[in-house]
Amino acid sequence: MSGTARPAGPNRVAFARARFIAGFLALPVLLYLIYVISPYAQAFHIAMTNWRGVSASPAFVGLENFRRLLGDGVFWTAVGHNGLLLLLLPVLTIAIALFFAFLLNAGGSGGGVSGVAGSRFYRVIFFFPQVLAVAIVAVLFQQVLRPDRSGMLNGPLIALGLRPVGFLSDPRLAFWSILAVLVWQAVGFYVVLFSAGMASIPREMYEAAQIDGAGRAQMFFRVTLPLLWDTVQVGWIYLGIAALDVFAIVWVMTAEHGGPDHSTTVMAAEIYRNAFQYFKFGYASAMGVVLFFFTVAFAVAALRLSRRERIEF
């Protein structure tokens, strides 16, 4: 009989399974290639041109945009700010979130291991900032930090005859004010995330630690943190990516969209500024490519450095 012979026996089953899986994956993979990989590829191409967003055939300039980046002081200032956020935002957010999550799950004053009174209500309050859009958070804190009588923080100072504090107008304070807002916005989500992870830890482990004479701090560092490490690792990576990609808070809250004097600017803000204010889309794409490699390098480094032996329970 002519024709291609079909695999027989176990090989035929394996072939059918592979065909079945390929049939399910074909459309998602195609969509991923079109809507994710294709824009990345286009960004790499545009970064090597002088495209201004209007010409149909921009001139190819090779690595010229990347050479210009090496001498762009404002861009490297933005890189430095992203680097500080990359270091401080995950550390502060995770530390605060772990503290509150531990209180909500194991910080009760009664016998046994239980959370503080009203822990369910507190979870809702902590999560509330996640309900607000980022732009709304930025506008809200822009009003809170106003340097006049209508500012929530400066109003009482002025009423007492003290000088107002330029939280967003003083170059020495503006960056730290932005960092505080970012931490405030992020903490609630990770409190809920870590609380869910802690709730899955068997109570018997805490009770055994108590019987052995462990205090709250020992229970946290010897029981909770090791068993929650995978969740902390995921949170660290998400927060690191958020620190590299921060844009809306800086753009809405600060003077000159990254000021004063570039004291709060970040890479995403410089990409937007060069693309949509200066119409240097090729140059902005080169910045985007640099940001892409920074993000990938951070994710790989974080996964390797935070890798630990998995603890089963």
PDB file of C-alpha atoms in Angstrom:
ATOM      1  CA  MET A   1       0.000   0.000   0.000  1.00  0.00           C
ATOM      2  CA  SER A   2       1.411   3.405  -0.954  1.00  0.00           C
ATOM      3  CA  GLY A   3       1.575   6.419   1.339  1.00  0.00           C
ATOM      4  CA  THR A   4       3.433   7.370   4.471  1.00  0.00           C
ATOM      5  CA  ALA A   5       3.332   4.776   7.218  1.00  0.00           C
ATOM      6  CA  ARG A   6       2.015   5.945  10.589  1.00  0.00           C
ATOM      7  CA  PRO A   7       3.949   5.242  13.791  1.00  0.00           C
ATOM      8  CA  ALA A   8       2.748   2.116  15.538  1.00  0.00           C
ATOM      9  CA  GLY A   9       2.398   1.170  19.199  1.00  0.00           C
ATOM     10  CA  PRO A  10       3.845   3.561  21.833  1.00  0.00           C
ATOM     11  CA  ASN A  11       5.281   5.782  19.117  1.00  0.00           C
ATOM     12  CA  ARG A  12       1.826   6.296  17.677  1.00  0.00           C
ATOM     13  CA  VAL A  13       0.471   7.332  21.093  1.00  0.00           C
ATOM     14  CA  ALA A  14       3.350   9.776  21.577  1.00  0.00           C
ATOM     15  CA  PHE A  15       2.783  11.224  18.110  1.00  0.00           C
ATOM     16  CA  ALA A  16      -0.929  11.690  18.774  1.00  0.00           C
ATOM     17  CA  ARG A  17      -0.200  13.366  22.098  1.00  0.00           C
ATOM     18  CA  ALA A  18       2.346  15.712  20.533  1.00  0.00           C
ATOM     19  CA  ARG A  19      -0.105  16.609  17.757  1.00  0.00           C
ATOM     20  CA  PHE A  20      -2.840  17.236  20.341  1.00  0.00           C
ATOM     21  CA  ILE A  21      -0.581  19.560  22.399  1.00  0.00           C
ATOM     22  CA  ALA A  22       0.660  21.363  19.299  1.00  0.00           C
ATOM     23  CA  GLY A  23      -2.922  21.973  18.220  1.00  0.00           C
ATOM     24  CA  PHE A  24      -3.709  23.696  21.512  1.00  0.00           C
ATOM     25  CA  LEU A  25      -0.478  25.720  21.591  1.00  0.00           C
ATOM     26  CA  ALA A  26      -0.469  26.888  17.979  1.00  0.00           C
ATOM     27  CA  LEU A  27      -2.864  29.824  18.393  1.00  0.00           C
ATOM     28  CA  PRO A  28      -1.474  31.135  21.744  1.00  0.00           C
ATOM     29  CA  VAL A  29       2.093  30.913  20.430  1.00  0.00           C
ATOM     30  CA  LEU A  30       1.081  32.713  17.234  1.00  0.00           C
ATOM     31  CA  LEU A  31      -0.616  35.495  19.197  1.00  0.00           C
ATOM     32  CA  TYR A  32       2.420  35.762  21.491  1.00  0.00           C
ATOM     33  CA  LEU A  33       4.731  36.095  18.493  1.00  0.00           C
ATOM     34  CA  ILE A  34       2.528  38.780  16.927  1.00  0.00           C
ATOM     35  CA  TYR A  35       1.736  40.905  19.982  1.00  0.00           C
ATOM     36  CA  VAL A  36       4.851  40.397  22.179  1.00  0.00           C
ATOM     37  CA  ILE A  37       7.880  39.246  20.200  1.00  0.00           C
ATOM     38  CA  SER A  38       7.075  41.304  17.105  1.00  0.00           C
ATOM     39  CA  PRO A  39       6.967  44.670  18.967  1.00  0.00           C
ATOM     40  CA  TYR A  40      10.278  43.830  20.641  1.00  0.00           C
ATOM     41  CA  ALA A  41      11.823  43.077  17.263  1.00  0.00           C
ATOM     42  CA  GLN A  42      10.441  46.323  15.835  1.00  0.00           C
ATOM     43  CA  ALA A  43      11.854  48.280  18.795  1.00  0.00           C
ATOM     44  CA  PHE A  44      15.320  46.827  18.130  1.00  0.00           C
ATOM     45  CA  HIS A  45      15.017  47.835  14.471  1.00  0.00           C
ATOM     46  CA  ILE A  46      13.740  51.367  15.215  1.00  0.00           C
ATOM     47  CA  ALA A  47      16.602  51.861  17.709  1.00  0.00           C
ATOM     48  CA  MET A  48      19.008  51.659  14.791  1.00  0.00           C
ATOM     49  CA  THR A  49      17.268  54.386  12.787  1.00  0.00           C
ATOM     50  CA  ASN A  50      16.673  58.133  13.108  1.00  0.00           C
ATOM     51  CA  TRP A  51      12.907  57.703  12.797  1.00  0.00           C
ATOM     52  CA  ARG A  52      10.887  60.705  14.012  1.00  0.00           C
ATOM     53  CA  GLY A  53       7.513  58.998  13.896  1.00  0.00           C
ATOM     54  CA  VAL A  54       6.352  60.362  10.536  1.00  0.00           C
ATOM     55  CA  SER A  55       8.706  59.274   7.747  1.00  0.00           C
ATOM     56  CA  ALA A  56       7.890  56.007   6.005  1.00  0.00           C
ATOM     57  CA  SER A  57      11.543  55.130   5.365  1.00  0.00           C
ATOM     58  CA  PRO A  58      13.810  56.364   8.194  1.00  0.00           C
ATOM     59  CA  ALA A  59      17.549  56.371   7.663  1.00  0.00           C
ATOM     60  CA  PHE A  60      19.520  53.501   9.175  1.00  0.00           C
ATOM     61  CA  VAL A  61      22.140  54.840  11.616  1.00  0.00           C
ATOM     62  CA  GLY A  62      23.392  51.601  13.149  1.00  0.00           C
ATOM     63  CA  LEU A  63      24.594  51.960  16.730  1.00  0.00           C
ATOM     64  CA  GLU A  64      24.685  55.769  16.656  1.00  0.00           C
ATOM     65  CA  ASN A  65      21.743  56.118  19.069  1.00  0.00           C
ATOM     66  CA  PHE A  66      23.470  53.843  21.578  1.00  0.00           C
ATOM     67  CA  ARG A  67      26.692  55.865  21.276  1.00  0.00           C
ATOM     68  CA  ARG A  68      24.697  59.014  22.020  1.00  0.00           C
ATOM     69  CA  LEU A  69      23.271  57.357  25.116  1.00  0.00           C
ATOM     70  CA  LEU A  70      26.768  56.935  26.547  1.00  0.00           C
ATOM     71  CA  GLY A  71      27.136  60.723  26.716  1.00  0.00           C
ATOM     72  CA  ASP A  72      23.566  61.549  27.768  1.00  0.00           C
ATOM     73  CA  GLY A  73      23.876  62.762  31.359  1.00  0.00           C
ATOM     74  CA  VAL A  74      20.116  63.032  31.915  1.00  0.00           C
ATOM     75  CA  PHE A  75      19.585  59.433  30.836  1.00  0.00           C
ATOM     76  CA  TRP A  76      22.288  58.164  33.202  1.00  0.00           C
ATOM     77  CA  THR A  77      20.765  60.218  35.997  1.00  0.00           C
ATOM     78  CA  ALA A  78      17.510  58.386  35.249  1.00  0.00           C
ATOM     79  CA  VAL A  79      19.383  55.055  35.288  1.00  0.00           C
ATOM     80  CA  GLY A  80      20.796  55.952  38.704  1.00  0.00           C
ATOM     81  CA  HIS A  81      17.312  56.708  40.049  1.00  0.00           C
ATOM     82  CA  ASN A  82      16.012  53.400  38.705  1.00  0.00           C
ATOM     83  CA  GLY A  83      18.973  51.679  40.326  1.00  0.00           C
ATOM     84  CA  LEU A  84      18.134  53.238  43.704  1.00  0.00           C
ATOM     85  CA  LEU A  85      14.499  52.221  43.314  1.00  0.00           C
ATOM     86  CA  LEU A  86      15.618  48.732  42.332  1.00  0.00           C
ATOM     87  CA  LEU A  87      17.538  48.482  45.591  1.00  0.00           C
ATOM     88  CA  LEU A  88      15.185  50.261  47.993  1.00  0.00           C
ATOM     89  CA  LEU A  89      11.648  49.590  46.730  1.00  0.00           C
ATOM     90  CA  PRO A  90      11.756  45.780  47.085  1.00  0.00           C
ATOM     91  CA  VAL A  91      13.635  45.905  50.410  1.00  0.00           C
ATOM     92  CA  LEU A  92      11.311  48.423  52.059  1.00  0.00           C
ATOM     93  CA  THR A  93       8.089  47.023  50.608  1.00  0.00           C
ATOM     94  CA  ILE A  94       8.848  43.390  51.435  1.00  0.00           C
ATOM     95  CA  ALA A  95      10.120  44.222  54.936  1.00  0.00           C
ATOM     96  CA  ILE A  96       7.019  46.262  55.805  1.00  0.00           C
ATOM     97  CA  ALA A  97       4.643  43.771  54.165  1.00  0.00           C
ATOM     98  CA  LEU A  98       6.210  40.807  55.984  1.00  0.00           C
ATOM     99  CA  PHE A  99       5.956  42.644  59.300  1.00  0.00           C
ATOM    100  CA  PHE A 100       2.265  43.447  58.869  1.00  0.00           C
ATOM    101  CA  ALA A 101       1.433  40.033  57.389  1.00  0.00           C
ATOM    102  CA  PHE A 102       3.076  38.300  60.352  1.00  0.00           C
ATOM    103  CA  LEU A 103       1.075  40.460  62.755  1.00  0.00           C
ATOM    104  CA  LEU A 104      -2.140  39.619  60.925  1.00  0.00           C
ATOM    105  CA  ASN A 105      -1.433  35.885  61.016  1.00  0.00           C
ATOM    106  CA  ALA A 106       0.642  35.190  64.114  1.00  0.00           C
ATOM    107  CA  GLY A 107       0.808  38.385  66.127  1.00  0.00           C
ATOM    108  CA  GLY A 108      -2.199  37.910  68.376  1.00  0.00           C
ATOM    109  CA  SER A 109      -1.817  38.289  72.127  1.00  0.00           C
ATOM    110  CA  GLY A 110      -4.034  35.329  73.064  1.00  0.00           C
ATOM    111  CA  GLY A 111      -2.935  31.744  73.572  1.00  0.00           C
ATOM    112  CA  GLY A 112      -1.820  29.682  70.618  1.00  0.00           C
ATOM    113  CA  VAL A 113      -0.932  31.186  67.250  1.00  0.00           C
ATOM    114  CA  SER A 114      -3.431  33.662  65.853  1.00  0.00           C
ATOM    115  CA  GLY A 115      -3.541  37.044  64.195  1.00  0.00           C
ATOM    116  CA  VAL A 116      -4.338  40.349  65.821  1.00  0.00           C
ATOM    117  CA  ALA A 117      -7.984  41.193  66.479  1.00  0.00           C
ATOM    118  CA  GLY A 118      -9.730  42.399  63.324  1.00  0.00           C
ATOM    119  CA  SER A 119      -7.106  40.948  60.999  1.00  0.00           C
ATOM    120  CA  ARG A 120      -9.643  40.366  58.195  1.00  0.00           C
ATOM    121  CA  PHE A 121     -10.697  44.003  58.319  1.00  0.00           C
ATOM    122  CA  TYR A 122      -7.062  45.140  58.245  1.00  0.00           C
ATOM    123  CA  ARG A 123      -6.397  43.029  55.138  1.00  0.00           C
ATOM    124  CA  VAL A 124      -9.124  44.940  53.319  1.00  0.00           C
ATOM    125  CA  ILE A 125      -7.703  48.288  54.476  1.00  0.00           C
ATOM    126  CA  PHE A 126      -4.172  47.332  53.425  1.00  0.00           C
ATOM    127  CA  PHE A 127      -5.398  46.200  49.998  1.00  0.00           C
ATOM    128  CA  PHE A 128      -7.404  49.370  49.367  1.00  0.00           C
ATOM    129  CA  PRO A 129      -4.612  51.269  47.489  1.00  0.00           C
ATOM    130  CA  GLN A 130      -4.635  48.498  44.876  1.00  0.00           C
ATOM    131  CA  VAL A 131      -8.194  49.453  43.945  1.00  0.00           C
ATOM    132  CA  LEU A 132      -7.069  52.945  42.938  1.00  0.00           C
ATOM    133  CA  ALA A 133      -5.550  53.606  39.533  1.00  0.00           C
ATOM    134  CA  VAL A 134      -1.908  54.677  39.596  1.00  0.00           C
ATOM    135  CA  ALA A 135      -2.780  58.089  38.159  1.00  0.00           C
ATOM    136  CA  ILE A 136      -5.342  58.645  40.932  1.00  0.00           C
ATOM    137  CA  VAL A 137      -2.735  57.756  43.573  1.00  0.00           C
ATOM    138  CA  ALA A 138      -0.346  60.256  41.971  1.00  0.00           C
ATOM    139  CA  VAL A 139      -2.919  63.064  41.933  1.00  0.00           C
ATOM    140  CA  LEU A 140      -3.957  62.240  45.509  1.00  0.00           C
ATOM    141  CA  PHE A 141      -0.416  62.483  46.870  1.00  0.00           C
ATOM    142  CA  GLN A 142       0.311  65.519  44.752  1.00  0.00           C
ATOM    143  CA  GLN A 143      -2.354  67.257  46.820  1.00  0.00           C
ATOM    144  CA  VAL A 144      -1.171  65.713  50.102  1.00  0.00           C
ATOM    145  CA  LEU A 145       2.372  66.995  49.529  1.00  0.00           C
ATOM    146  CA  ARG A 146       1.448  70.493  48.296  1.00  0.00           C
ATOM    147  CA  PRO A 147       3.763  73.182  49.750  1.00  0.00           C
ATOM    148  CA  ASP A 148       0.903  75.504  50.788  1.00  0.00           C
ATOM    149  CA  ARG A 149      -1.933  75.586  53.304  1.00  0.00           C
ATOM    150  CA  SER A 150      -4.046  73.144  51.324  1.00  0.00           C
ATOM    151  CA  GLY A 151      -1.413  70.416  51.637  1.00  0.00           C
ATOM    152  CA  MET A 152      -2.314  67.783  54.221  1.00  0.00           C
ATOM    153  CA  LEU A 153       1.224  67.736  55.635  1.00  0.00           C
ATOM    154  CA  ASN A 154       2.243  71.346  55.154  1.00  0.00           C
ATOM    155  CA  GLY A 155      -1.080  72.872  56.211  1.00  0.00           C
ATOM    156  CA  PRO A 156      -0.567  72.106  59.935  1.00  0.00           C
ATOM    157  CA  LEU A 157       3.073  73.282  59.720  1.00  0.00           C
ATOM    158  CA  ILE A 158       2.038  76.625  58.254  1.00  0.00           C
ATOM    159  CA  ALA A 159      -0.730  76.948  60.860  1.00  0.00           C
ATOM    160  CA  LEU A 160       1.913  76.536  63.560  1.00  0.00           C
ATOM    161  CA  GLY A 161       4.056  79.244  61.986  1.00  0.00           C
ATOM    162  CA  LEU A 162       6.650  76.842  60.589  1.00  0.00           C
ATOM    163  CA  ARG A 163       8.092  76.863  57.106  1.00  0.00           C
ATOM    164  CA  PRO A 164       6.470  74.427  54.660  1.00  0.00           C
ATOM    165  CA  VAL A 165       8.500  71.481  53.459  1.00  0.00           C
ATOM    166  CA  GLY A 166       9.057  71.215  49.706  1.00  0.00           C
ATOM    167  CA  PHE A 167       8.425  67.495  49.412  1.00  0.00           C
ATOM    168  CA  LEU A 168       8.191  67.687  45.619  1.00  0.00           C
ATOM    169  CA  SER A 169       9.874  71.044  44.965  1.00  0.00           C
ATOM    170  CA  ASP A 170      13.127  70.441  46.846  1.00  0.00           C
ATOM    171  CA  PRO A 171      15.558  68.355  44.728  1.00  0.00           C
ATOM    172  CA  ARG A 172      16.924  66.795  47.927  1.00  0.00           C
ATOM    173  CA  LEU A 173      13.496  65.510  49.003  1.00  0.00           C
ATOM    174  CA  ALA A 174      11.581  64.897  45.782  1.00  0.00           C
ATOM    175  CA  PHE A 175      13.030  61.460  45.014  1.00  0.00           C
ATOM    176  CA  TRP A 176      12.451  60.202  48.558  1.00  0.00           C
ATOM    177  CA  SER A 177       8.877  61.479  48.457  1.00  0.00           C
ATOM    178  CA  ILE A 178       8.284  59.508  45.260  1.00  0.00           C
ATOM    179  CA  LEU A 179       9.822  56.411  46.872  1.00  0.00           C
ATOM    180  CA  ALA A 180       7.505  56.777  49.894  1.00  0.00           C
ATOM    181  CA  VAL A 181       4.450  56.938  47.619  1.00  0.00           C
ATOM    182  CA  LEU A 182       5.584  53.871  45.671  1.00  0.00           C
ATOM    183  CA  VAL A 183       6.065  51.900  48.895  1.00  0.00           C
ATOM    184  CA  TRP A 184       2.670  53.033  50.214  1.00  0.00           C
ATOM    185  CA  GLN A 185       1.002  51.919  47.004  1.00  0.00           C
ATOM    186  CA  ALA A 186       2.707  48.511  46.852  1.00  0.00           C
ATOM    187  CA  VAL A 187       2.712  47.357  50.475  1.00  0.00           C
ATOM    188  CA  GLY A 188      -0.975  46.418  50.649  1.00  0.00           C
ATOM    189  CA  PHE A 189      -0.824  43.905  47.822  1.00  0.00           C
ATOM    190  CA  TYR A 190       2.161  42.116  49.326  1.00  0.00           C
ATOM    191  CA  VAL A 191       0.581  42.091  52.781  1.00  0.00           C
ATOM    192  CA  VAL A 192      -2.310  40.122  51.281  1.00  0.00           C
ATOM    193  CA  LEU A 193       0.041  37.930  49.221  1.00  0.00           C
ATOM    194  CA  PHE A 194       2.256  37.060  52.188  1.00  0.00           C
ATOM    195  CA  SER A 195      -0.778  36.584  54.425  1.00  0.00           C
ATOM    196  CA  ALA A 196      -2.105  33.982  52.006  1.00  0.00           C
ATOM    197  CA  GLY A 197       1.263  32.223  52.077  1.00  0.00           C
ATOM    198  CA  MET A 198       1.435  32.298  55.860  1.00  0.00           C
ATOM    199  CA  ALA A 199      -2.112  30.962  56.154  1.00  0.00           C
ATOM    200  CA  SER A 200      -0.996  27.828  54.299  1.00  0.00           C
ATOM    201  CA  ILE A 201       1.740  27.076  56.869  1.00  0.00           C
ATOM    202  CA  PRO A 202       0.466  24.382  59.270  1.00  0.00           C
ATOM    203  CA  ARG A 203      -0.354  25.786  62.714  1.00  0.00           C
ATOM    204  CA  GLU A 204       1.373  22.754  64.229  1.00  0.00           C
ATOM    205  CA  MET A 205       4.742  24.161  63.200  1.00  0.00           C
ATOM    206  CA  TYR A 206       4.155  27.361  65.134  1.00  0.00           C
ATOM    207  CA  GLU A 207       2.825  25.449  68.119  1.00  0.00           C
ATOM    208  CA  ALA A 208       5.868  23.161  68.109  1.00  0.00           C
ATOM    209  CA  ALA A 209       8.130  26.221  67.987  1.00  0.00           C
ATOM    210  CA  GLN A 210       6.258  27.737  70.926  1.00  0.00           C
ATOM    211  CA  ILE A 211       6.644  24.527  72.927  1.00  0.00           C
ATOM    212  CA  ASP A 212      10.396  24.673  72.245  1.00  0.00           C
ATOM    213  CA  GLY A 213      10.434  28.175  73.719  1.00  0.00           C
ATOM    214  CA  ALA A 214      10.647  30.203  70.502  1.00  0.00           C
ATOM    215  CA  GLY A 215       9.569  33.831  70.678  1.00  0.00           C
ATOM    216  CA  ARG A 216       7.845  35.841  67.953  1.00  0.00           C
ATOM    217  CA  ALA A 217      11.094  36.853  66.278  1.00  0.00           C
ATOM    218  CA  GLN A 218      12.451  33.306  66.291  1.00  0.00           C
ATOM    219  CA  MET A 219       9.201  31.939  64.872  1.00  0.00           C
ATOM    220  CA  PHE A 220       9.364  34.478  62.080  1.00  0.00           C
ATOM    221  CA  PHE A 221      12.998  33.867  61.092  1.00  0.00           C
ATOM    222  CA  ARG A 222      13.108  30.106  61.758  1.00  0.00           C
ATOM    223  CA  VAL A 223       9.616  29.051  60.616  1.00  0.00           C
ATOM    224  CA  THR A 224       7.735  31.684  58.622  1.00  0.00           C
ATOM    225  CA  LEU A 225      10.443  33.173  56.418  1.00  0.00           C
ATOM    226  CA  PRO A 226      12.011  29.864  55.245  1.00  0.00           C
ATOM    227  CA  LEU A 227       8.596  28.406  54.369  1.00  0.00           C
ATOM    228  CA  LEU A 228       7.544  31.641  52.649  1.00  0.00           C
ATOM    229  CA  TRP A 229      10.762  32.115  50.691  1.00  0.00           C
ATOM    230  CA  ASP A 230       9.323  31.168  47.278  1.00  0.00           C
ATOM    231  CA  THR A 231       6.591  33.787  47.671  1.00  0.00           C
ATOM    232  CA  VAL A 232       9.120  36.398  48.791  1.00  0.00           C
ATOM    233  CA  GLN A 233      11.271  35.582  45.759  1.00  0.00           C
ATOM    234  CA  VAL A 234       8.339  36.167  43.402  1.00  0.00           C
ATOM    235  CA  GLY A 235       7.491  39.428  45.162  1.00  0.00           C
ATOM    236  CA  TRP A 236      11.105  40.570  44.900  1.00  0.00           C
ATOM    237  CA  ILE A 237      11.156  40.033  41.138  1.00  0.00           C
ATOM    238  CA  TYR A 238       7.808  41.773  40.595  1.00  0.00           C
ATOM    239  CA  LEU A 239       8.884  44.755  42.682  1.00  0.00           C
ATOM    240  CA  GLY A 240      12.222  44.943  40.881  1.00  0.00           C
ATOM    241  CA  ILE A 241      10.492  45.041  37.511  1.00  0.00           C
ATOM    242  CA  ALA A 242       8.085  47.680  38.861  1.00  0.00           C
ATOM    243  CA  ALA A 243      11.079  49.753  40.035  1.00  0.00           C
ATOM    244  CA  LEU A 244      12.579  49.647  36.545  1.00  0.00           C
ATOM    245  CA  ASP A 245       9.264  50.412  34.863  1.00  0.00           C
ATOM    246  CA  VAL A 246       7.935  53.151  37.161  1.00  0.00           C
ATOM    247  CA  PHE A 247       6.439  55.964  35.097  1.00  0.00           C
ATOM    248  CA  ALA A 248       2.974  57.254  36.012  1.00  0.00           C
ATOM    249  CA  ILE A 249       3.783  58.314  39.581  1.00  0.00           C
ATOM    250  CA  VAL A 250       6.828  60.302  38.430  1.00  0.00           C
ATOM    251  CA  TRP A 251       5.153  61.787  35.378  1.00  0.00           C
ATOM    252  CA  VAL A 252       2.011  62.984  37.168  1.00  0.00           C
ATOM    253  CA  MET A 253       3.390  64.027  40.564  1.00  0.00           C
ATOM    254  CA  THR A 254       6.604  65.864  39.762  1.00  0.00           C
ATOM    255  CA  ALA A 255       7.368  69.252  38.273  1.00  0.00           C
ATOM    256  CA  GLU A 256       8.679  69.099  34.711  1.00  0.00           C
ATOM    257  CA  HIS A 257       7.721  65.398  34.674  1.00  0.00           C
ATOM    258  CA  GLY A 258      10.862  64.254  36.446  1.00  0.00           C
ATOM    259  CA  GLY A 259      12.022  67.407  38.166  1.00  0.00           C
ATOM    260  CA  PRO A 260      12.970  69.573  39.776  1.00  0.00           C
ATOM    261  CA  ASP A 261      16.311  69.555  37.958  1.00  0.00           C
ATOM    262  CA  HIS A 262      15.860  65.935  36.877  1.00  0.00           C
ATOM    263  CA  SER A 263      15.967  64.866  40.535  1.00  0.00           C
ATOM    264  CA  THR A 264      13.167  62.304  40.077  1.00  0.00           C
ATOM    265  CA  THR A 265      13.407  61.345  36.425  1.00  0.00           C
ATOM    266  CA  VAL A 266      13.484  57.653  35.478  1.00  0.00           C
ATOM    267  CA  MET A 267      14.187  55.742  32.271  1.00  0.00           C
ATOM    268  CA  ALA A 268      10.521  55.339  31.344  1.00  0.00           C
ATOM    269  CA  ALA A 269       9.974  59.094  31.678  1.00  0.00           C
ATOM    270  CA  GLU A 270      12.961  59.841  29.423  1.00  0.00           C
ATOM    271  CA  ILE A 271      11.705  57.324  26.859  1.00  0.00           C
ATOM    272  CA  TYR A 272       8.293  59.007  26.797  1.00  0.00           C
ATOM    273  CA  ARG A 273       9.798  62.502  26.699  1.00  0.00           C
ATOM    274  CA  ASN A 274      12.111  61.726  23.769  1.00  0.00           C
ATOM    275  CA  ALA A 275       9.433  59.883  21.824  1.00  0.00           C
ATOM    276  CA  PHE A 276       6.352  62.066  22.277  1.00  0.00           C
ATOM    277  CA  GLN A 277       7.773  65.498  23.101  1.00  0.00           C
ATOM    278  CA  TYR A 278      10.973  65.581  21.045  1.00  0.00           C
ATOM    279  CA  PHE A 279       9.769  63.053  18.419  1.00  0.00           C
ATOM    280  CA  LYS A 280      13.053  61.148  18.543  1.00  0.00           C
ATOM    281  CA  PHE A 281      11.516  57.711  18.253  1.00  0.00           C
ATOM    282  CA  GLY A 282      14.755  56.048  17.214  1.00  0.00           C
ATOM    283  CA  TYR A 283      16.608  57.467  20.201  1.00  0.00           C
ATOM    284  CA  ALA A 284      13.725  56.603  22.546  1.00  0.00           C
ATOM    285  CA  SER A 285      13.697  53.030  21.211  1.00  0.00           C
ATOM    286  CA  ALA A 286      17.411  52.750  21.995  1.00  0.00           C
ATOM    287  CA  MET A 287      16.585  53.715  25.597  1.00  0.00           C
ATOM    288  CA  GLY A 288      13.830  51.094  25.569  1.00  0.00           C
ATOM    289  CA  VAL A 289      16.276  48.439  24.422  1.00  0.00           C
ATOM    290  CA  VAL A 290      18.634  49.339  27.277  1.00  0.00           C
ATOM    291  CA  LEU A 291      15.718  49.151  29.728  1.00  0.00           C
ATOM    292  CA  PHE A 292      14.770  45.744  28.306  1.00  0.00           C
ATOM    293  CA  PHE A 293      18.241  44.324  28.938  1.00  0.00           C
ATOM    294  CA  PHE A 294      18.361  45.847  32.424  1.00  0.00           C
ATOM    295  CA  THR A 295      15.044  44.157  33.245  1.00  0.00           C
ATOM    296  CA  VAL A 296      16.095  40.764  31.895  1.00  0.00           C
ATOM    297  CA  ALA A 297      19.468  40.977  33.682  1.00  0.00           C
ATOM    298  CA  PHE A 298      17.755  41.835  36.968  1.00  0.00           C
ATOM    299  CA  ALA A 299      15.253  38.952  36.680  1.00  0.00           C
ATOM    300  CA  VAL A 300      18.017  36.423  35.927  1.00  0.00           C
ATOM    301  CA  ALA A 301      20.252  37.732  38.729  1.00  0.00           C
ATOM    302  CA  ALA A 302      17.403  37.782  41.251  1.00  0.00           C
ATOM    303  CA  LEU A 303      16.417  34.205  40.452  1.00  0.00           C
ATOM    304  CA  ARG A 304      19.996  32.970  40.773  1.00  0.00           C
ATOM    305  CA  LEU A 305      20.944  34.901  43.907  1.00  0.00           C
ATOM    306  CA  SER A 306      17.728  34.091  45.779  1.00  0.00           C
ATOM    307  CA  ARG A 307      17.701  30.398  44.875  1.00  0.00           C
ATOM    308  CA  ARG A 308      17.445  28.139  47.912  1.00  0.00           C
ATOM    309  CA  GLU A 309      16.688  24.526  48.572  1.00  0.00           C
ATOM    310  CA  ARG A 310      12.925  24.103  48.557  1.00  0.00           C
ATOM    311  CA  ILE A 311      11.391  23.288  51.944  1.00  0.00           C
ATOM    312  CA  GLU A 312       8.411  20.943  51.867  1.00  0.00           C
ATOM    313  CA  PHE A 313       5.741  20.900  54.539  1.00  0.00           C
TER     314      PHE A 313
END
